[in-house]
GROMACS .gro file of C-alpha atoms in nm:
model
  364
    1UNK     CA    1  16.338  11.427   9.064
    2UNK     CA    2  16.119  11.163   8.942
    3UNK     CA    3  15.799  11.182   8.814
    4UNK     CA    4  15.559  10.906   8.633
    5UNK     CA    5  15.170  10.833   8.674
    6UNK     CA    6  14.995  10.558   8.533
    7UNK     CA    7  14.707  10.275   8.667
    8UNK     CA    8  14.561  10.295   9.066
    9UNK     CA    9  14.850  10.109   9.172
   10UNK     CA   10  15.157  10.219   9.096
   11UNK     CA   11  15.548  10.195   9.160
   12UNK     CA   12  15.814  10.506   9.167
   13UNK     CA   13  16.140  10.536   9.287
   14UNK     CA   14  16.098  10.257   9.546
   15UNK     CA   15  15.744  10.458   9.649
   16UNK     CA   16  15.407  10.223   9.645
   17UNK     CA   17  15.119  10.441   9.639
   18UNK     CA   18  14.783  10.320   9.615
   19UNK     CA   19  14.458  10.467   9.608
   20UNK     CA   20  14.117  10.306   9.763
   21UNK     CA   21  13.795  10.459   9.753
   22UNK     CA   22  13.642  10.441  10.142
   23UNK     CA   23  13.290  10.315  10.164
   24UNK     CA   24  13.027  10.587  10.313
   25UNK     CA   25  13.067  10.917  10.156
   26UNK     CA   26  13.240  11.072   9.881
   27UNK     CA   27  13.628  10.985  10.064
   28UNK     CA   28  13.957  10.850   9.902
   29UNK     CA   29  14.209  10.644  10.138
   30UNK     CA   30  14.549  10.711  10.012
   31UNK     CA   31  14.861  10.478  10.099
   32UNK     CA   32  15.203  10.435   9.988
   33UNK     CA   33  15.512  10.321  10.083
   34UNK     CA   34  15.814  10.511  10.292
   35UNK     CA   35  16.049  10.714  10.087
   36UNK     CA   36  16.395  10.645  10.267
   37UNK     CA   37  16.547  10.954  10.382
   38UNK     CA   38  16.210  11.185  10.306
   39UNK     CA   39  16.149  11.413  10.590
   40UNK     CA   40  15.759  11.498  10.528
   41UNK     CA   41  15.556  11.393  10.155
   42UNK     CA   42  15.253  11.730  10.077
   43UNK     CA   43  14.939  11.559   9.949
   44UNK     CA   44  14.753  11.773   9.710
   45UNK     CA   45  14.397  11.696   9.629
   46UNK     CA   46  14.283  11.919   9.294
   47UNK     CA   47  13.931  11.924   9.125
   48UNK     CA   48  14.000  11.851   8.761
   49UNK     CA   49  13.929  12.190   8.546
   50UNK     CA   50  13.817  12.419   8.842
   51UNK     CA   51  13.997  12.682   8.921
   52UNK     CA   52  13.742  12.797   9.236
   53UNK     CA   53  13.681  12.468   9.393
   54UNK     CA   54  14.009  12.527   9.646
   55UNK     CA   55  14.238  12.210   9.674
   56UNK     CA   56  14.320  12.014   9.951
   57UNK     CA   57  14.729  12.025  10.123
   58UNK     CA   58  14.806  11.799  10.333
   59UNK     CA   59  15.141  11.826  10.519
   60UNK     CA   60  15.177  11.517  10.637
   61UNK     CA   61  15.507  11.370  10.897
   62UNK     CA   62  15.809  11.160  10.680
   63UNK     CA   63  15.631  10.856  10.930
   64UNK     CA   64  15.320  10.890  10.804
   65UNK     CA   65  15.232  10.646  10.483
   66UNK     CA   66  14.815  10.653  10.468
   67UNK     CA   67  14.572  10.874  10.482
   68UNK     CA   68  14.178  10.912  10.491
   69UNK     CA   69  14.076  11.237  10.277
   70UNK     CA   70  13.706  11.300  10.350
   71UNK     CA   71  13.489  11.560  10.269
   72UNK     CA   72  13.573  11.573   9.873
   73UNK     CA   73  13.308  11.699   9.675
   74UNK     CA   74  13.041  11.374   9.500
   75UNK     CA   75  13.177  11.220   9.194
   76UNK     CA   76  13.385  11.488   9.122
   77UNK     CA   77  13.750  11.391   8.917
   78UNK     CA   78  14.049  11.457   9.142
   79UNK     CA   79  14.404  11.510   9.051
   80UNK     CA   80  14.576  11.339   9.302
   81UNK     CA   81  14.940  11.432   9.349
   82UNK     CA   82  15.167  11.299   9.624
   83UNK     CA   83  15.597  11.501   9.677
   84UNK     CA   84  15.811  11.332   9.882
   85UNK     CA   85  16.033  11.613  10.035
   86UNK     CA   86  16.364  11.606  10.211
   87UNK     CA   87  16.390  11.939  10.431
   88UNK     CA   88  16.302  12.206  10.107
   89UNK     CA   89  16.357  12.002   9.812
   90UNK     CA   90  16.112  11.746   9.584
   91UNK     CA   91  16.297  11.404   9.592
   92UNK     CA   92  15.943  11.305   9.422
   93UNK     CA   93  15.638  11.309   9.252
   94UNK     CA   94  15.370  11.097   9.128
   95UNK     CA   95  15.076  11.215   9.055
   96UNK     CA   96  14.716  11.012   8.899
   97UNK     CA   97  14.357  11.090   8.845
   98UNK     CA   98  14.109  10.960   9.135
   99UNK     CA   99  13.665  10.960   9.070
  100UNK     CA  100  13.522  10.987   9.401
  101UNK     CA  101  13.160  10.809   9.479
  102UNK     CA  102  12.810  11.017   9.380
  103UNK     CA  103  12.619  11.138   9.647
  104UNK     CA  104  12.390  11.005   9.826
  105UNK     CA  105  12.004  10.985   9.647
  106UNK     CA  106  11.677  11.039   9.879
  107UNK     CA  107  11.387  10.855   9.794
  108UNK     CA  108  11.115  11.110   9.830
  109UNK     CA  109  10.806  10.914   9.704
  110UNK     CA  110  10.701  10.540   9.786
  111UNK     CA  111  10.333  10.451   9.770
  112UNK     CA  112  10.241  10.093   9.755
  113UNK     CA  113  10.009  10.033   9.402
  114UNK     CA  114   9.866   9.684   9.526
  115UNK     CA  115   9.902   9.430   9.779
  116UNK     CA  116  10.209   9.302   9.571
  117UNK     CA  117  10.342   9.642   9.428
  118UNK     CA  118  10.478   9.924   9.561
  119UNK     CA  119  10.614  10.245   9.336
  120UNK     CA  120  10.934  10.443   9.402
  121UNK     CA  121  11.108  10.789   9.317
  122UNK     CA  122  11.407  10.942   9.388
  123UNK     CA  123  11.565  11.253   9.381
  124UNK     CA  124  11.868  11.274   9.157
  125UNK     CA  125  12.215  11.220   9.291
  126UNK     CA  126  12.492  11.452   9.175
  127UNK     CA  127  12.778  11.255   8.944
  128UNK     CA  128  12.530  10.876   8.924
  129UNK     CA  129  12.540  10.661   8.705
  130UNK     CA  130  12.271  10.502   8.863
  131UNK     CA  131  12.066  10.374   9.140
  132UNK     CA  132  12.005  10.055   9.332
  133UNK     CA  133  11.712  10.036   9.526
  134UNK     CA  134  11.688   9.849   9.835
  135UNK     CA  135  11.324   9.665   9.980
  136UNK     CA  136  11.335   9.451  10.283
  137UNK     CA  137  11.035   9.340  10.457
  138UNK     CA  138  11.072   9.411  10.826
  139UNK     CA  139  10.979   9.066  11.014
  140UNK     CA  140  11.160   8.812  10.748
  141UNK     CA  141  11.488   8.861  10.642
  142UNK     CA  142  11.456   8.645  10.347
  143UNK     CA  143  11.141   8.925  10.175
  144UNK     CA  144  11.459   9.129  10.014
  145UNK     CA  145  11.479   9.258   9.691
  146UNK     CA  146  11.695   9.490   9.516
  147UNK     CA  147  11.690   9.675   9.179
  148UNK     CA  148  11.931   9.844   8.961
  149UNK     CA  149  11.796  10.145   8.758
  150UNK     CA  150  11.956  10.430   8.546
  151UNK     CA  151  11.642  10.642   8.593
  152UNK     CA  152  11.483  10.799   8.894
  153UNK     CA  153  11.125  10.630   8.927
  154UNK     CA  154  11.075  10.256   8.947
  155UNK     CA  155  10.819   9.957   9.068
  156UNK     CA  156  10.868   9.672   9.227
  157UNK     CA  157  10.660   9.395   9.221
  158UNK     CA  158  10.622   9.026   9.412
  159UNK     CA  159  10.606   9.136   9.742
  160UNK     CA  160  10.383   9.057   9.956
  161UNK     CA  161  10.040   9.155  10.050
  162UNK     CA  162   9.987   9.375  10.364
  163UNK     CA  163  10.298   9.324  10.460
  164UNK     CA  164  10.568   9.623  10.579
  165UNK     CA  165  10.924   9.725  10.435
  166UNK     CA  166  11.227   9.934  10.449
  167UNK     CA  167  11.298  10.114  10.160
  168UNK     CA  168  11.651  10.299  10.051
  169UNK     CA  169  11.852  10.386   9.786
  170UNK     CA  170  12.209  10.407   9.686
  171UNK     CA  171  12.362  10.562   9.424
  172UNK     CA  172  12.643  10.471   9.214
  173UNK     CA  173  12.925  10.483   8.924
  174UNK     CA  174  13.188  10.383   8.782
  175UNK     CA  175  13.408  10.390   9.091
  176UNK     CA  176  13.153  10.214   9.352
  177UNK     CA  177  12.851  10.305   9.543
  178UNK     CA  178  12.724  10.603   9.758
  179UNK     CA  179  12.660  10.622  10.123
  180UNK     CA  180  12.228  10.425  10.212
  181UNK     CA  181  12.020  10.722  10.197
  182UNK     CA  182  11.742  10.747  10.494
  183UNK     CA  183  11.504  10.488  10.510
  184UNK     CA  184  11.098  10.466  10.466
  185UNK     CA  185  10.917  10.179  10.582
  186UNK     CA  186  10.617  10.165  10.306
  187UNK     CA  187  10.308   9.876  10.368
  188UNK     CA  188  10.195   9.746  10.078
  189UNK     CA  189   9.816   9.719  10.041
  190UNK     CA  190   9.544   9.431  10.131
  191UNK     CA  191   9.433   9.167   9.879
  192UNK     CA  192   9.083   9.143   9.725
  193UNK     CA  193   8.850   8.876   9.736
  194UNK     CA  194   8.930   8.545   9.600
  195UNK     CA  195   8.644   8.562   9.370
  196UNK     CA  196   8.304   8.773   9.323
  197UNK     CA  197   7.964   8.625   9.220
  198UNK     CA  198   7.642   8.775   9.047
  199UNK     CA  199   7.289   8.725   9.133
  200UNK     CA  200   7.082   8.871   8.889
  201UNK     CA  201   6.738   8.977   9.051
  202UNK     CA  202   6.543   9.084   8.779
  203UNK     CA  203   6.611   9.256   8.513
  204UNK     CA  204   6.686   9.588   8.738
  205UNK     CA  205   6.891   9.489   9.041
  206UNK     CA  206   7.191   9.185   9.114
  207UNK     CA  207   7.331   9.111   9.392
  208UNK     CA  208   7.739   9.067   9.435
  209UNK     CA  209   7.915   8.835   9.684
  210UNK     CA  210   8.199   8.725   9.771
  211UNK     CA  211   8.399   8.567  10.037
  212UNK     CA  212   8.607   8.751  10.310
  213UNK     CA  213   8.942   8.838  10.338
  214UNK     CA  214   9.159   8.835  10.698
  215UNK     CA  215   9.116   9.110  10.873
  216UNK     CA  216   8.908   9.359  10.666
  217UNK     CA  217   8.679   9.526  10.808
  218UNK     CA  218   8.564   9.689  10.473
  219UNK     CA  219   8.457   9.638  10.069
  220UNK     CA  220   8.452   9.904   9.853
  221UNK     CA  221   8.237   9.799   9.549
  222UNK     CA  222   8.254  10.021   9.216
  223UNK     CA  223   7.963   9.996   8.946
  224UNK     CA  224   8.119  10.114   8.626
  225UNK     CA  225   7.878  10.165   8.266
  226UNK     CA  226   8.112   9.970   8.037
  227UNK     CA  227   7.918  10.182   7.752
  228UNK     CA  228   8.041  10.462   7.905
  229UNK     CA  229   8.354  10.466   8.023
  230UNK     CA  230   8.412  10.792   8.040
  231UNK     CA  231   8.155  10.812   8.321
  232UNK     CA  232   8.273  10.857   8.707
  233UNK     CA  233   8.165  10.494   8.918
  234UNK     CA  234   7.937  10.433   9.136
  235UNK     CA  235   8.036  10.357   9.516
  236UNK     CA  236   7.954  10.152   9.780
  237UNK     CA  237   8.175  10.066  10.103
  238UNK     CA  238   8.029   9.784  10.326
  239UNK     CA  239   8.161   9.553  10.589
  240UNK     CA  240   7.932   9.256  10.449
  241UNK     CA  241   8.022   9.028  10.194
  242UNK     CA  242   7.738   9.115   9.951
  243UNK     CA  243   7.561   9.371   9.778
  244UNK     CA  244   7.273   9.421   9.615
  245UNK     CA  245   7.240   9.687   9.330
  246UNK     CA  246   6.939   9.787   9.188
  247UNK     CA  247   6.827  10.089   8.924
  248UNK     CA  248   7.085   9.946   8.652
  249UNK     CA  249   6.997  10.002   8.286
  250UNK     CA  250   6.858   9.691   8.090
  251UNK     CA  251   7.070   9.550   7.838
  252UNK     CA  252   7.322   9.681   7.940
  253UNK     CA  253   7.740   9.584   8.030
  254UNK     CA  254   7.847   9.639   8.379
  255UNK     CA  255   8.201   9.596   8.559
  256UNK     CA  256   8.168   9.523   8.965
  257UNK     CA  257   8.486   9.574   9.119
  258UNK     CA  258   8.559   9.453   9.485
  259UNK     CA  259   8.825   9.595   9.656
  260UNK     CA  260   8.923   9.581  10.012
  261UNK     CA  261   9.004   9.820  10.229
  262UNK     CA  262   9.293   9.876  10.536
  263UNK     CA  263   9.356  10.038  10.786
  264UNK     CA  264   9.353  10.332  10.650
  265UNK     CA  265   9.079  10.257  10.442
  266UNK     CA  266   9.272  10.270  10.130
  267UNK     CA  267   9.182  10.018   9.891
  268UNK     CA  268   9.329   9.764   9.743
  269UNK     CA  269   9.334   9.641   9.360
  270UNK     CA  270   8.964   9.527   9.245
  271UNK     CA  271   8.884   9.210   9.168
  272UNK     CA  272   8.663   9.276   8.816
  273UNK     CA  273   8.391   9.053   8.714
  274UNK     CA  274   8.126   9.183   8.371
  275UNK     CA  275   7.810   9.128   8.468
  276UNK     CA  276   7.572   9.224   8.172
  277UNK     CA  277   7.159   9.270   8.222
  278UNK     CA  278   6.885   9.115   7.971
  279UNK     CA  279   6.654   9.248   7.722
  280UNK     CA  280   6.349   9.421   7.870
  281UNK     CA  281   6.038   9.218   7.764
  282UNK     CA  282   5.812   9.304   7.538
  283UNK     CA  283   5.418   9.464   7.584
  284UNK     CA  284   5.179   9.219   7.629
  285UNK     CA  285   4.852   9.438   7.586
  286UNK     CA  286   4.805   9.686   7.280
  287UNK     CA  287   4.501   9.854   7.236
  288UNK     CA  288   4.374  10.187   7.058
  289UNK     CA  289   4.113  10.458   7.022
  290UNK     CA  290   4.049  10.648   6.690
  291UNK     CA  291   3.834  10.941   6.678
  292UNK     CA  292   3.714  10.956   6.348
  293UNK     CA  293   3.609  11.364   6.381
  294UNK     CA  294   4.013  11.442   6.477
  295UNK     CA  295   4.102  11.164   6.263
  296UNK     CA  296   4.349  11.013   6.594
  297UNK     CA  297   4.395  10.738   6.772
  298UNK     CA  298   4.514  10.702   7.092
  299UNK     CA  299   4.754  10.360   7.124
  300UNK     CA  300   4.805  10.213   7.483
  301UNK     CA  301   4.980   9.921   7.617
  302UNK     CA  302   5.142   9.807   7.927
  303UNK     CA  303   5.419   9.901   8.139
  304UNK     CA  304   5.707   9.700   8.097
  305UNK     CA  305   6.018   9.717   8.344
  306UNK     CA  306   6.320   9.901   8.198
  307UNK     CA  307   6.171  10.047   7.972
  308UNK     CA  308   6.355  10.373   7.877
  309UNK     CA  309   6.092  10.487   7.655
  310UNK     CA  310   5.829  10.355   7.406
  311UNK     CA  311   5.800  10.376   7.037
  312UNK     CA  312   5.412  10.304   6.840
  313UNK     CA  313   5.409  10.212   6.457
  314UNK     CA  314   5.074  10.240   6.257
  315UNK     CA  315   5.074  10.063   5.899
  316UNK     CA  316   4.803  10.089   5.683
  317UNK     CA  317   4.719   9.811   5.434
  318UNK     CA  318   4.913  10.038   5.192
  319UNK     CA  319   5.231  10.031   5.363
  320UNK     CA  320   5.194  10.394   5.480
  321UNK     CA  321   5.327  10.439   5.922
  322UNK     CA  322   5.294  10.676   6.111
  323UNK     CA  323   5.488  10.675   6.470
  324UNK     CA  324   5.444  10.846   6.807
  325UNK     CA  325   5.645  10.770   7.083
  326UNK     CA  326   5.618  10.826   7.494
  327UNK     CA  327   5.799  10.746   7.775
  328UNK     CA  328   5.475  10.664   7.961
  329UNK     CA  329   5.169  10.409   7.844
  330UNK     CA  330   4.993  10.567   7.621
  331UNK     CA  331   5.059  10.789   7.269
  332UNK     CA  332   4.863  10.960   7.018
  333UNK     CA  333   4.900  10.981   6.604
  334UNK     CA  334   4.755  11.163   6.387
  335UNK     CA  335   4.668  11.256   6.029
  336UNK     CA  336   4.506  10.911   5.984
  337UNK     CA  337   4.329  10.823   5.685
  338UNK     CA  338   3.918  10.712   5.629
  339UNK     CA  339   3.800  10.455   5.541
  340UNK     CA  340   4.160  10.217   5.601
  341UNK     CA  341   4.263   9.932   5.803
  342UNK     CA  342   4.555  10.002   6.055
  343UNK     CA  343   4.755   9.718   6.239
  344UNK     CA  344   4.961   9.909   6.558
  345UNK     CA  345   5.279   9.702   6.688
  346UNK     CA  346   5.500   9.894   7.007
  347UNK     CA  347   5.857   9.866   7.054
  348UNK     CA  348   6.051   9.879   7.394
  349UNK     CA  349   6.317  10.132   7.390
  350UNK     CA  350   6.629  10.062   7.633
  351UNK     CA  351   6.948  10.025   7.542
  352UNK     CA  352   6.854   9.745   7.366
  353UNK     CA  353   6.508   9.727   7.167
  354UNK     CA  354   6.252   9.433   7.157
  355UNK     CA  355   5.947   9.514   6.955
  356UNK     CA  356   5.586   9.342   7.062
  357UNK     CA  357   5.500   9.027   6.957
  358UNK     CA  358   5.160   9.074   6.889
  359UNK     CA  359   5.020   9.402   6.716
  360UNK     CA  360   4.658   9.497   6.727
  361UNK     CA  361   4.432   9.631   6.485
  362UNK     CA  362   4.178   9.917   6.396
  363UNK     CA  363   3.961  10.053   6.116
  364UNK     CA  364   3.878  10.411   6.046
   0.00000   0.00000   0.00000
């Protein structure tokens, strides 16, 4: 009896045996040279370090010199043993360890992130050391990407806008790749307009305009207050190539974003532009009515577009100041002294403050 083991390709008493890893699943293709005088061969495959998995034992005729063994466990180490029989006697035994390819993985999530990128997730495959993700253009065979990773997710970039791709995945280990996973089709999103222009109409309104995008029927416009990033944006959908945005706050920076919508009304990545509104103007007229009996003065001024509120400051000649505030165009100051000269200034309050360029004086 002879017994020898070593590499996958070895020579034993005139027997040359070779183990190959057949594509298409956890299969092993085993081939050997004929042994003179053999009456049959026994091919035995057992999972290493397992007593619960039933071994595969094949009784093969003397004329058989190759065997494709299918249906093995994926990503599993097997002890492969070939026994040469001459009637009831074992003439030679050769043994080798062989690893099967991993199980096939499947894409579980595929979604366009932008007009040029798609995000993927896939299931963990038994026995896999890593994965090869394939993204192939359906109408253009040269538009092909493959990405080798060890994680269970990836983002493929530099794709073509508004293009459909066939996507599938292979798992691999040290001996080869699994069968091909199921194909998923994903289409990249529509690109945004090439540019967005803004034209201020007044302190509280702006027109945003953009050039058309081919085959786009609707656009999504969003407005975000840069000073309040946690606040949800205001969103509009329009088929036009311009939009007037009103009710803006003075002296405020906004982000205006324009995206193209696809046929499922899903927006692609936006073109962003920052627009800052101007400060409010100052009041142009100030007056005051003094009541001697109550020692109060009512201050009046003209309304200013974009103002949130107003603050009137009454200052005496000895620099004593009294203040009143209002969201309207007047407020009352109390506890004024008698026989005193006062000056009045009015500040417009918004996101920034603008002091009046004029003042008003009166005597008590």
